[in-house]
Coordinates of C-alpha atoms in Angstrom, one line a residue:
X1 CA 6.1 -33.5 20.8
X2 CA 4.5 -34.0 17.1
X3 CA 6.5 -35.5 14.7
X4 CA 8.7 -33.9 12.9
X5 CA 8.4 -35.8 9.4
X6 CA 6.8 -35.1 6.2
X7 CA 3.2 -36.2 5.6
X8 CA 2.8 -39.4 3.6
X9 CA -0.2 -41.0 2.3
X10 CA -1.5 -44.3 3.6
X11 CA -3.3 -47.2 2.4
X12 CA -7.0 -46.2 1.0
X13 CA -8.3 -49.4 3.0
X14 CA -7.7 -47.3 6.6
X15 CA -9.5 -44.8 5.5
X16 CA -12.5 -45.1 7.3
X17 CA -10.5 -45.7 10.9
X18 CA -8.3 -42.9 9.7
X19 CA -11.5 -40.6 9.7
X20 CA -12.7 -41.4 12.5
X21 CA -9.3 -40.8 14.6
X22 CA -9.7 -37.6 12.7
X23 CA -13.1 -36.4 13.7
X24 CA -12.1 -37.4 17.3
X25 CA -9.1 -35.3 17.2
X26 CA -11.0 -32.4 16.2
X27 CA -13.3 -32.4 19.0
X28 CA -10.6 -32.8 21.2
X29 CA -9.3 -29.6 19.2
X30 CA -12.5 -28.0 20.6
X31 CA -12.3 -29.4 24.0
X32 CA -8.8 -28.2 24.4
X33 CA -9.1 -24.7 22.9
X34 CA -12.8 -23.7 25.2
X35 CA -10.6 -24.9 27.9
X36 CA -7.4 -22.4 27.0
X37 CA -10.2 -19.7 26.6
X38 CA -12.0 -20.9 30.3
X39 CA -8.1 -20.5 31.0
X40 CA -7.7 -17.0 30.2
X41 CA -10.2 -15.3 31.9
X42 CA -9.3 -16.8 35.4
X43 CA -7.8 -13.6 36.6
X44 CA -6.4 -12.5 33.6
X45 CA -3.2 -15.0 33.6
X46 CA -1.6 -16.0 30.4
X47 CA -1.8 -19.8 29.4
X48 CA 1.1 -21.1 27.9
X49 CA 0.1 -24.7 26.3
X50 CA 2.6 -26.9 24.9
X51 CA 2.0 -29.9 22.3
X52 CA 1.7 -32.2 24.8
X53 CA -1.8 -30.5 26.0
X54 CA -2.9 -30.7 22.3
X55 CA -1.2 -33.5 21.1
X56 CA -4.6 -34.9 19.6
X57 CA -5.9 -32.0 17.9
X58 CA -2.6 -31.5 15.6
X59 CA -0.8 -34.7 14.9
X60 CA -3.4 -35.6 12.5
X61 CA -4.0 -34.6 9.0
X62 CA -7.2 -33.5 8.0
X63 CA -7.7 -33.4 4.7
X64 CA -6.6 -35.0 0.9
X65 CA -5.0 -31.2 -0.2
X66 CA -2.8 -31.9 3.5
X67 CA -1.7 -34.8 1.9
X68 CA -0.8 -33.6 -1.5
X69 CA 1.3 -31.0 0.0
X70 CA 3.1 -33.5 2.4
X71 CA 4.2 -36.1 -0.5
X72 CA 5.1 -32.4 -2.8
X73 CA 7.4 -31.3 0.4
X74 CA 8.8 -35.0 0.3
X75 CA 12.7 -34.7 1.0
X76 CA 12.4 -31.2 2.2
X77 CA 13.5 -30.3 5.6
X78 CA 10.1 -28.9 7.7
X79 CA 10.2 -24.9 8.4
X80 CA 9.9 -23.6 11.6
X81 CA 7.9 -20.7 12.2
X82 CA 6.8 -18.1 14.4
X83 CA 3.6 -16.7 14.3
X84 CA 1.4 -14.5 16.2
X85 CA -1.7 -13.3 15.2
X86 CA -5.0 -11.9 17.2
X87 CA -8.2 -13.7 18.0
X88 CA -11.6 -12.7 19.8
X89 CA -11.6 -14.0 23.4
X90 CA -14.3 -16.4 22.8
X91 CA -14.8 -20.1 23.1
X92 CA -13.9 -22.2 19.8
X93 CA -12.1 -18.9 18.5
X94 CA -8.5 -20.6 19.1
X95 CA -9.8 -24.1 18.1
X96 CA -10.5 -22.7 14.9
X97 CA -7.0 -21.2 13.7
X98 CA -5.3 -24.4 15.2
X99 CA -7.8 -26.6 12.8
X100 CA -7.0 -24.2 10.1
X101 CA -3.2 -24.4 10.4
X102 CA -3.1 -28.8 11.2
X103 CA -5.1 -28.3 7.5
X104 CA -1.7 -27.0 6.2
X105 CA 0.2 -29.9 7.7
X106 CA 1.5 -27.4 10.3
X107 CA 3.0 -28.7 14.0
X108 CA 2.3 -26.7 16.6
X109 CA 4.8 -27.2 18.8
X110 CA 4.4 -24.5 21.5
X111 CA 1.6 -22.2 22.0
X112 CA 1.3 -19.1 24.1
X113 CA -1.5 -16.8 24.7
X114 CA -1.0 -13.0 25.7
X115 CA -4.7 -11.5 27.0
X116 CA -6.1 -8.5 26.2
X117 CA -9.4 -6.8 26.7
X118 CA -11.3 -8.6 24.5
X119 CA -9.2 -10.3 22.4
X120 CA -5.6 -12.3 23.0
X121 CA -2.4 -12.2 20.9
X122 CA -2.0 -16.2 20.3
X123 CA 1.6 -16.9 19.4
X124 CA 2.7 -20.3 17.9
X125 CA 5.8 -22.1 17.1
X126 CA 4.7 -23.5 14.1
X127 CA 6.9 -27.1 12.1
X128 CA 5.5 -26.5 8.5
X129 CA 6.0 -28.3 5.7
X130 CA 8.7 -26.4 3.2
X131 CA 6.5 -26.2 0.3
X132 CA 4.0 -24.1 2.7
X133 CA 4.6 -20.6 2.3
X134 CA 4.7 -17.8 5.3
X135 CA 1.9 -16.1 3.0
X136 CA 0.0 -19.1 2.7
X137 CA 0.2 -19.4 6.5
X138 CA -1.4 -16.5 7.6
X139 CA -4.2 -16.4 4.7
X140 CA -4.8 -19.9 7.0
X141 CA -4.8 -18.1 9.9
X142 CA -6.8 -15.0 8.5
X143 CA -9.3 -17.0 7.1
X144 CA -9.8 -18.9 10.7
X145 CA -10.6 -15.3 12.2
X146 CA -6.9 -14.3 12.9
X147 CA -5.8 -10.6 12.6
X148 CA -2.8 -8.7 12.0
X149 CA -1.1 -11.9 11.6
X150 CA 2.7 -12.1 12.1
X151 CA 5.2 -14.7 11.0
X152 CA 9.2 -15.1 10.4
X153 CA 11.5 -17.7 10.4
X154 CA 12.6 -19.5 14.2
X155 CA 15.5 -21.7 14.8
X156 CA 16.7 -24.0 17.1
X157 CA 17.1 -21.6 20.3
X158 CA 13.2 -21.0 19.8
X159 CA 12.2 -24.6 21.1
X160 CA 12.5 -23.4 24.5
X161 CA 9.1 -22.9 26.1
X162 CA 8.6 -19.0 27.6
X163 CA 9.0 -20.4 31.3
X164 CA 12.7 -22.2 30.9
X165 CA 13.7 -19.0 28.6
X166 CA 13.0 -16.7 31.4
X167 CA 14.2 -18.7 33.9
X168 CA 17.8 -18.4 32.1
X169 CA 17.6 -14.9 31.4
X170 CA 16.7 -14.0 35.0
X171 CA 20.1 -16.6 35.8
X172 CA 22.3 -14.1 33.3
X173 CA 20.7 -11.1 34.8
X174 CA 21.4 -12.1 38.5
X175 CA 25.0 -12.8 37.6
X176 CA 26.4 -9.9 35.8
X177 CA 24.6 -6.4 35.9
X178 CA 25.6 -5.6 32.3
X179 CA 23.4 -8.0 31.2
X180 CA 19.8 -6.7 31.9
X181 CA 20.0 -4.7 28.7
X182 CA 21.2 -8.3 26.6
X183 CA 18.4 -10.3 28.5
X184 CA 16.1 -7.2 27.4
X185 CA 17.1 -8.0 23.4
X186 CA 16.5 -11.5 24.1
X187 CA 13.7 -11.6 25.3
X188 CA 11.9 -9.8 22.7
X189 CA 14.1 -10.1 19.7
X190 CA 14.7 -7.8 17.0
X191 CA 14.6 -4.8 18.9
X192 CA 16.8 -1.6 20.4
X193 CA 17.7 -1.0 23.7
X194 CA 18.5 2.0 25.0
X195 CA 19.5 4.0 28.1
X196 CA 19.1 7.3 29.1
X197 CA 21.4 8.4 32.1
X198 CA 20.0 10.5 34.8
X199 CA 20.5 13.5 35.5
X200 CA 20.6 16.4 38.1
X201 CA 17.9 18.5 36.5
X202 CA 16.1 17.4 33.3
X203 CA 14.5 19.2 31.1
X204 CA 11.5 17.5 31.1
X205 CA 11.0 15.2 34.1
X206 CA 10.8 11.6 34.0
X207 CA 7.4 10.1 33.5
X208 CA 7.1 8.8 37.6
X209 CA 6.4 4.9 36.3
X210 CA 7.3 2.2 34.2
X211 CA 4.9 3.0 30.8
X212 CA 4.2 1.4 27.9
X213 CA 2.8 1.7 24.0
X214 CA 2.3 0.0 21.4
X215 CA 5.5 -0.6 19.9
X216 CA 7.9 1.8 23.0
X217 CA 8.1 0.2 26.5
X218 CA 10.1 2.2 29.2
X219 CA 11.1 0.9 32.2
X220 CA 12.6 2.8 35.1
X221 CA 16.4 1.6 35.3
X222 CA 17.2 0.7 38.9
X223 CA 20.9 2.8 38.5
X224 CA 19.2 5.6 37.6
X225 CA 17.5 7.1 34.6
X226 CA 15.7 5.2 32.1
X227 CA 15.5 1.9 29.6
X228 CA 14.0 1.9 26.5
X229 CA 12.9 -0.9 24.5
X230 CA 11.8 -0.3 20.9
X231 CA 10.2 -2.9 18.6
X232 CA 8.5 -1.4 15.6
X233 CA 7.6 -4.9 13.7
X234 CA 5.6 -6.2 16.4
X235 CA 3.7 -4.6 19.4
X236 CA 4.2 -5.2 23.0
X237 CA 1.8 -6.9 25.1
X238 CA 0.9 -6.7 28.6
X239 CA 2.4 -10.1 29.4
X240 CA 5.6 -9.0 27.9
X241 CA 5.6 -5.8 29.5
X242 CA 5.1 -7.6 33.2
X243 CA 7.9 -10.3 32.2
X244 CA 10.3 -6.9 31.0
X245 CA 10.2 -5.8 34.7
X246 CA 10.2 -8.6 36.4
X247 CA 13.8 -9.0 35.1
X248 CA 14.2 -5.0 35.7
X249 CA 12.5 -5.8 39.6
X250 CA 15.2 -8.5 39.5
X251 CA 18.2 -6.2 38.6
X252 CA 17.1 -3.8 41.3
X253 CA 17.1 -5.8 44.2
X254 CA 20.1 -7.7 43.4
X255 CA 22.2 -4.1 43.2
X256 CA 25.4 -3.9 40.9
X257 CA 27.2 -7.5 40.3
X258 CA 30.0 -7.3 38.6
X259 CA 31.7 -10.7 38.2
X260 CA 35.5 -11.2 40.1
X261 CA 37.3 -13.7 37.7
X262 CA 40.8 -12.4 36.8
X263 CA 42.7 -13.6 34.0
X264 CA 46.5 -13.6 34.3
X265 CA 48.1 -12.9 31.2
X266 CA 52.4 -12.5 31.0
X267 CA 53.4 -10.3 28.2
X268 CA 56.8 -11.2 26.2
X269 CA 58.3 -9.0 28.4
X270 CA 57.8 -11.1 31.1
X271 CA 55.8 -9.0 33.2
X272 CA 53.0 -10.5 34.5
X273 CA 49.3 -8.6 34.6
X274 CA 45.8 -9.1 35.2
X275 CA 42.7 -8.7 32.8
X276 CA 39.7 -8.3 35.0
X277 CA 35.8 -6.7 35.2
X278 CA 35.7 -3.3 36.0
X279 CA 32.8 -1.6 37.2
X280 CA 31.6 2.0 39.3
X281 CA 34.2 1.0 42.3
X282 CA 37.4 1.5 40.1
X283 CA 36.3 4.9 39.4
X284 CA 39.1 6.5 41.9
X285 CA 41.6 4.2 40.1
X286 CA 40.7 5.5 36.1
X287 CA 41.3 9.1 37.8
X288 CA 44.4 8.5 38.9
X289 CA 45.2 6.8 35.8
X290 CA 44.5 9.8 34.2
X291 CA 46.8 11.8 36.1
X292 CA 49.4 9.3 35.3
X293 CA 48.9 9.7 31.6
X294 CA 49.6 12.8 28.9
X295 CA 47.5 15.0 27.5
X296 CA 48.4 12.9 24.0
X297 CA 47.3 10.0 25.2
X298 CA 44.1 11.2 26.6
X299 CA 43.2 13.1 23.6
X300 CA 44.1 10.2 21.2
X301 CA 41.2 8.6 23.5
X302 CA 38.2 10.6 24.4
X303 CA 38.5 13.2 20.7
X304 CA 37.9 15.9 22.7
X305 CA 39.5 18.3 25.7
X306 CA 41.6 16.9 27.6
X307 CA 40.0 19.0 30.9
X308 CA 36.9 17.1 30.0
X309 CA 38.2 13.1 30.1
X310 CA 37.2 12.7 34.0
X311 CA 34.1 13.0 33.7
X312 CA 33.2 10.6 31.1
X313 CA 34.8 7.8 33.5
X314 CA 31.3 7.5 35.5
X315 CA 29.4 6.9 32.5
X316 CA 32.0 4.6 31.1
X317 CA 32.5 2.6 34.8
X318 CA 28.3 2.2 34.7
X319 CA 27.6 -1.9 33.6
X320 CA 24.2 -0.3 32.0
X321 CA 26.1 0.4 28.9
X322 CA 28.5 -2.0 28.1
X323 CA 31.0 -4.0 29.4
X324 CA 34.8 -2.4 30.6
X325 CA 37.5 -4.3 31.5
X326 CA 40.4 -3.1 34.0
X327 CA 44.3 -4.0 33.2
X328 CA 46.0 -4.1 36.6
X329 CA 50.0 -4.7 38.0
X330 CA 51.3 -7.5 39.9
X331 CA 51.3 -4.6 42.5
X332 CA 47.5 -3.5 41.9
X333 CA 48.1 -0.9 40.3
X334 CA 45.5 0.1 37.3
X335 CA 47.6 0.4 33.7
X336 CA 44.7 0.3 31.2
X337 CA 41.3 0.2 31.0
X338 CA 39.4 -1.3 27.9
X339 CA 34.9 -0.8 27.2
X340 CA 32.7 -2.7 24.6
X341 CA 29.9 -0.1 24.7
X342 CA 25.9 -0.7 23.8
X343 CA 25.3 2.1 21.4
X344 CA 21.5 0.5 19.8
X345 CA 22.2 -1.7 17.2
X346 CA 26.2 -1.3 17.0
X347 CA 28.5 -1.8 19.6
X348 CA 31.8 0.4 20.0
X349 CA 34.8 -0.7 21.9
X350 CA 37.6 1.6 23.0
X351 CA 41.1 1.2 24.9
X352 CA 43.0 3.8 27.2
X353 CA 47.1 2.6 28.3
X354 CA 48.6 4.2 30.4
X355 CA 51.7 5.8 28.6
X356 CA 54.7 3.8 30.3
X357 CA 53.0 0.6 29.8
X358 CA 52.1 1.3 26.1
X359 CA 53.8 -1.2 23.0
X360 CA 54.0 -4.2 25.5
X361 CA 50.6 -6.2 24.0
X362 CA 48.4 -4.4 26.3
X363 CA 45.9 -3.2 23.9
X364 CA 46.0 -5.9 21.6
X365 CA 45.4 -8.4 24.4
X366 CA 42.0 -5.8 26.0
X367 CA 40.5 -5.5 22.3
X368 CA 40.9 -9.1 21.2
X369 CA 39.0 -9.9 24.8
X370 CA 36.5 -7.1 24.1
X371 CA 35.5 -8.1 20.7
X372 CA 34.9 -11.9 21.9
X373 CA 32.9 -10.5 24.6
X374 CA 30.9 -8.8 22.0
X375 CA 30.4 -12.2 19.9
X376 CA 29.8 -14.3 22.8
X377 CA 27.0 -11.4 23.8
X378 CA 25.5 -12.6 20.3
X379 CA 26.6 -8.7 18.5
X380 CA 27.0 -9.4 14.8
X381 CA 29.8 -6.4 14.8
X382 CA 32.0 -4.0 16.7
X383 CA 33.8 -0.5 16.0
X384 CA 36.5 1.7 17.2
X385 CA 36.3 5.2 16.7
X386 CA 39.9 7.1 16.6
X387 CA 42.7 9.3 14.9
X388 CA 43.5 8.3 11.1
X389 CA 46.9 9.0 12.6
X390 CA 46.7 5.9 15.7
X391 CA 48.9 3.2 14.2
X392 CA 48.2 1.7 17.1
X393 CA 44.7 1.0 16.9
X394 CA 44.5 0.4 13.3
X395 CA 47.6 -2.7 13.6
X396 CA 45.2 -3.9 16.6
X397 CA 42.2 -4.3 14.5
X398 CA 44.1 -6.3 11.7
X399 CA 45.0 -8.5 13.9
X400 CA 42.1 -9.8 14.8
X401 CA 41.6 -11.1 11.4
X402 CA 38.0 -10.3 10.9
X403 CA 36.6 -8.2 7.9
X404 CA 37.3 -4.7 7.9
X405 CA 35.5 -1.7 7.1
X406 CA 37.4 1.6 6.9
X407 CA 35.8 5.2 6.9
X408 CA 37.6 8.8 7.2
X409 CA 35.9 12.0 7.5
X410 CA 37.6 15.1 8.7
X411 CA 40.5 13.3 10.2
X412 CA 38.2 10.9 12.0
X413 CA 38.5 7.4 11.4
X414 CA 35.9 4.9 11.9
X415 CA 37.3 1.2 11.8
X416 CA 34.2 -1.6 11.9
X417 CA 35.1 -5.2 12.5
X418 CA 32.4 -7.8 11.8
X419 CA 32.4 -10.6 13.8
X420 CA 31.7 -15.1 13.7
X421 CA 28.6 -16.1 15.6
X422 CA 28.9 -16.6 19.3
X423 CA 27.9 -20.3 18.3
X424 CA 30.7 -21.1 16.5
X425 CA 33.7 -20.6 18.8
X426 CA 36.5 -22.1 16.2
X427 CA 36.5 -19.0 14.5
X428 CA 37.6 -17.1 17.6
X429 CA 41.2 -16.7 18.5
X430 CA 42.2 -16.9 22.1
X431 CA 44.1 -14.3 23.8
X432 CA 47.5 -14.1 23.4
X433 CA 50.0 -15.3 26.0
X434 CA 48.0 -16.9 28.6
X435 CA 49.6 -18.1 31.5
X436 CA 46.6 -19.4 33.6
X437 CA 43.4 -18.3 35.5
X438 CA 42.7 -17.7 39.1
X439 CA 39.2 -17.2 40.7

């Protein structure tokens, strides 16, 4: 891997071996990139190239300006970067950005290449020096022969090459069907995801395969009806259309998984319940739930008819859109369910409690779980949607001690909690009155 220090000029007497390490680096530059090019058009596969393929081309420095920029960044922590930008598919073409960006004392420390008819999308993971600029960057890369060049700041998690990432994601996705929509945003970053149920008789049919433009990519969800992945800053490729159904392929062969761990939790009562994963099989259960609870209690829930609460259960049961959890008896017997929902960018989580087993700790215990399900699922924020008249609710939310953000209209109230990083677990509470766990 290239170093990660600054630059720092060295003694004017090695400067004539220094060249000459220099001028063989470039050529191995040249070497390397007609190779990744030879690469590319052996059956249309993408490359993926690491630092250790090019270490000679980029650990050098190649000119005096290189090293006036290193000693001015002196004390300064590197940047990391991504960048993508477009080249011709032609021999020399990628050699020539790479020489470009080692002029601006830039790493490369990963490199991938995304083919396209006559061109590829190159994309970097770039250790800059701080005083370089993300606009001095892609004039570099511009200048080279890139186009439409794209950069913004990486972190840590990005120093996993593409093959290990989706190795992991297709691990998550295997496990736990709710997470194909998660592994989706990973995948591809700052993006929405979406899913359309299906239904008995459309409108408009569904398009009959998985299709994709330049910045929309909609995949054909394996319960029925259909993802969509939206990305307006940065196009799709091909390659990560193929990789976006090879998780969905994945998902679909595997069925619905929903994981079996209980948690055992004794409420100051006494009483002993469960907190488990609920998915499509307890839908026979949340009816007769229903039937055990009023029409209050139903209506403080769902906002709407109380004739129409059933049939919201199949959508709410479904692991596409969120995440539910099922409250049950020593006995079995279902008491409450709780859902963190995927609504795009927000995330809304909502409790039902069965009205004899209300004021025990029940909902408190199902939201505090919900919202760190939502921070360990990376969501920056969570909101419950209810009555300005549910005391209930609104005590829960306070006390989770998290920010609050309070909105009424028309006897609607919208309470939004924002949430601590799923990396930094101190700031998250456990739940209350844990006993133990069984498998």
């Amino acid at each position: 891997m290239p170093d990660s220090t600054s630059v720092h000029a060295r003694p004017r007497r090695r400067r004539r071996s220094r060249d000459l390490v220099e001028a063989a680096a470039l050529r191995a530059a040249g070497a390397a990139a007609d190779l990744v090019a030879w690469a590319r058009r052996q059956g249309g596969r993408a490359v993926t190239t690491t630092a250790a393929d090019l270490a000679g081309a980029w650990r050098c420095r190649l000119t005096e300006g290189q090293q006036a920029a290193g000693e001015g960044a002196q004390g300064a922590e590197p940047s990391l970067w991504r960048m993508r930008t477009t080249v011709r598919d032609a021999p020399g073409s990628l050699g020539a950005v790479c020489t470009a960006l080692a002029g601006r004392g830039a790493d490369i420390i990963t490199l991938q290449t995304h083919p396209l008819a006559d061109s590829t999308v190159d994309e970097f993971l770039l250790r800059a020096p701080a005083a370089v600029s993300a606009a001095a960057l892609a004039r570099t890369a511009a200048e080279a022969g890139g186009r439409n060049t794209w950069l913004e700041r990486a972190d840590a998690h990005d120093l996993v090459d593409a093959p290990t990432r989706m190795l992991t994601l297709a691990t998550r996705t295997a496990l736990d069907t709710a997470e194909l929509p998660l592994a989706l945003r990973q995948l591809f970053g700052r993006c929405t995801i979406s899913s359309t149920p299906a239904v008995l008789e459309p409108a408009e049919p569904e398009p009959g395969e998985d299709a994709l433009q330049p910045t929309v990519m909609r995949l054909r969800d394996p319960s029925g009806g259909t993802i969509t992945v939206t990305r307006d800053h940065l196009p799709f490729t091909p390659t990560e259309f193929a990789r976006a159904r090879a998780l969905v392929e994945l998902d679909a062969r595997l069925g619905v998984r929903v994981p079996g761990s209980r948690q055992v939790l004794t409420l100051p009562e006494g009483n002993a319940i469960s907190v488990r994963r609920a998915g499509p099989e307890d839908l026979a259960a949340a009816l007769a739930m229903h039937e055990r609870c009023s029409a209050a209690t139903l209506s403080l829930r769902y906002h709407g008819p109380v004739t129409e609460a059933d049939r919201y259960l199949t959508h709410l049961l479904s692991p596409r859109f969120g995440r539910s959890l099922a409250v049950e008896t020593a006995s079995g017997r279902l008491v409450a369910l709780g859902h963190l929902l995927w609504d795009g960018e927000e995330n809304e989580v909502a409790l039902l409690v069965e009205d004899d087993w209300q004021r025990r700790g029940i909902g408190a215990a199902l939201l505090r779980r919900l919202v760190e399900m939502a921070a360990e699922a990376g969501r920056g924020s969570v909101y419950a949607v209810t009555q300005a008249g549910n005391t209930g609710m609104v005590a829960g939310m306070r006390e989770l001690g998290l920010p609050l953000d309070y909105q009424v209209e028309d006897g609607t109230l919208v309470i939004t909690a924002t949430l601590p990083t799923a990396a930094d677990p101190a700031t998250r509470a456990p739940l209350p009155w844990t006993a133990g766990h069984r498998p």
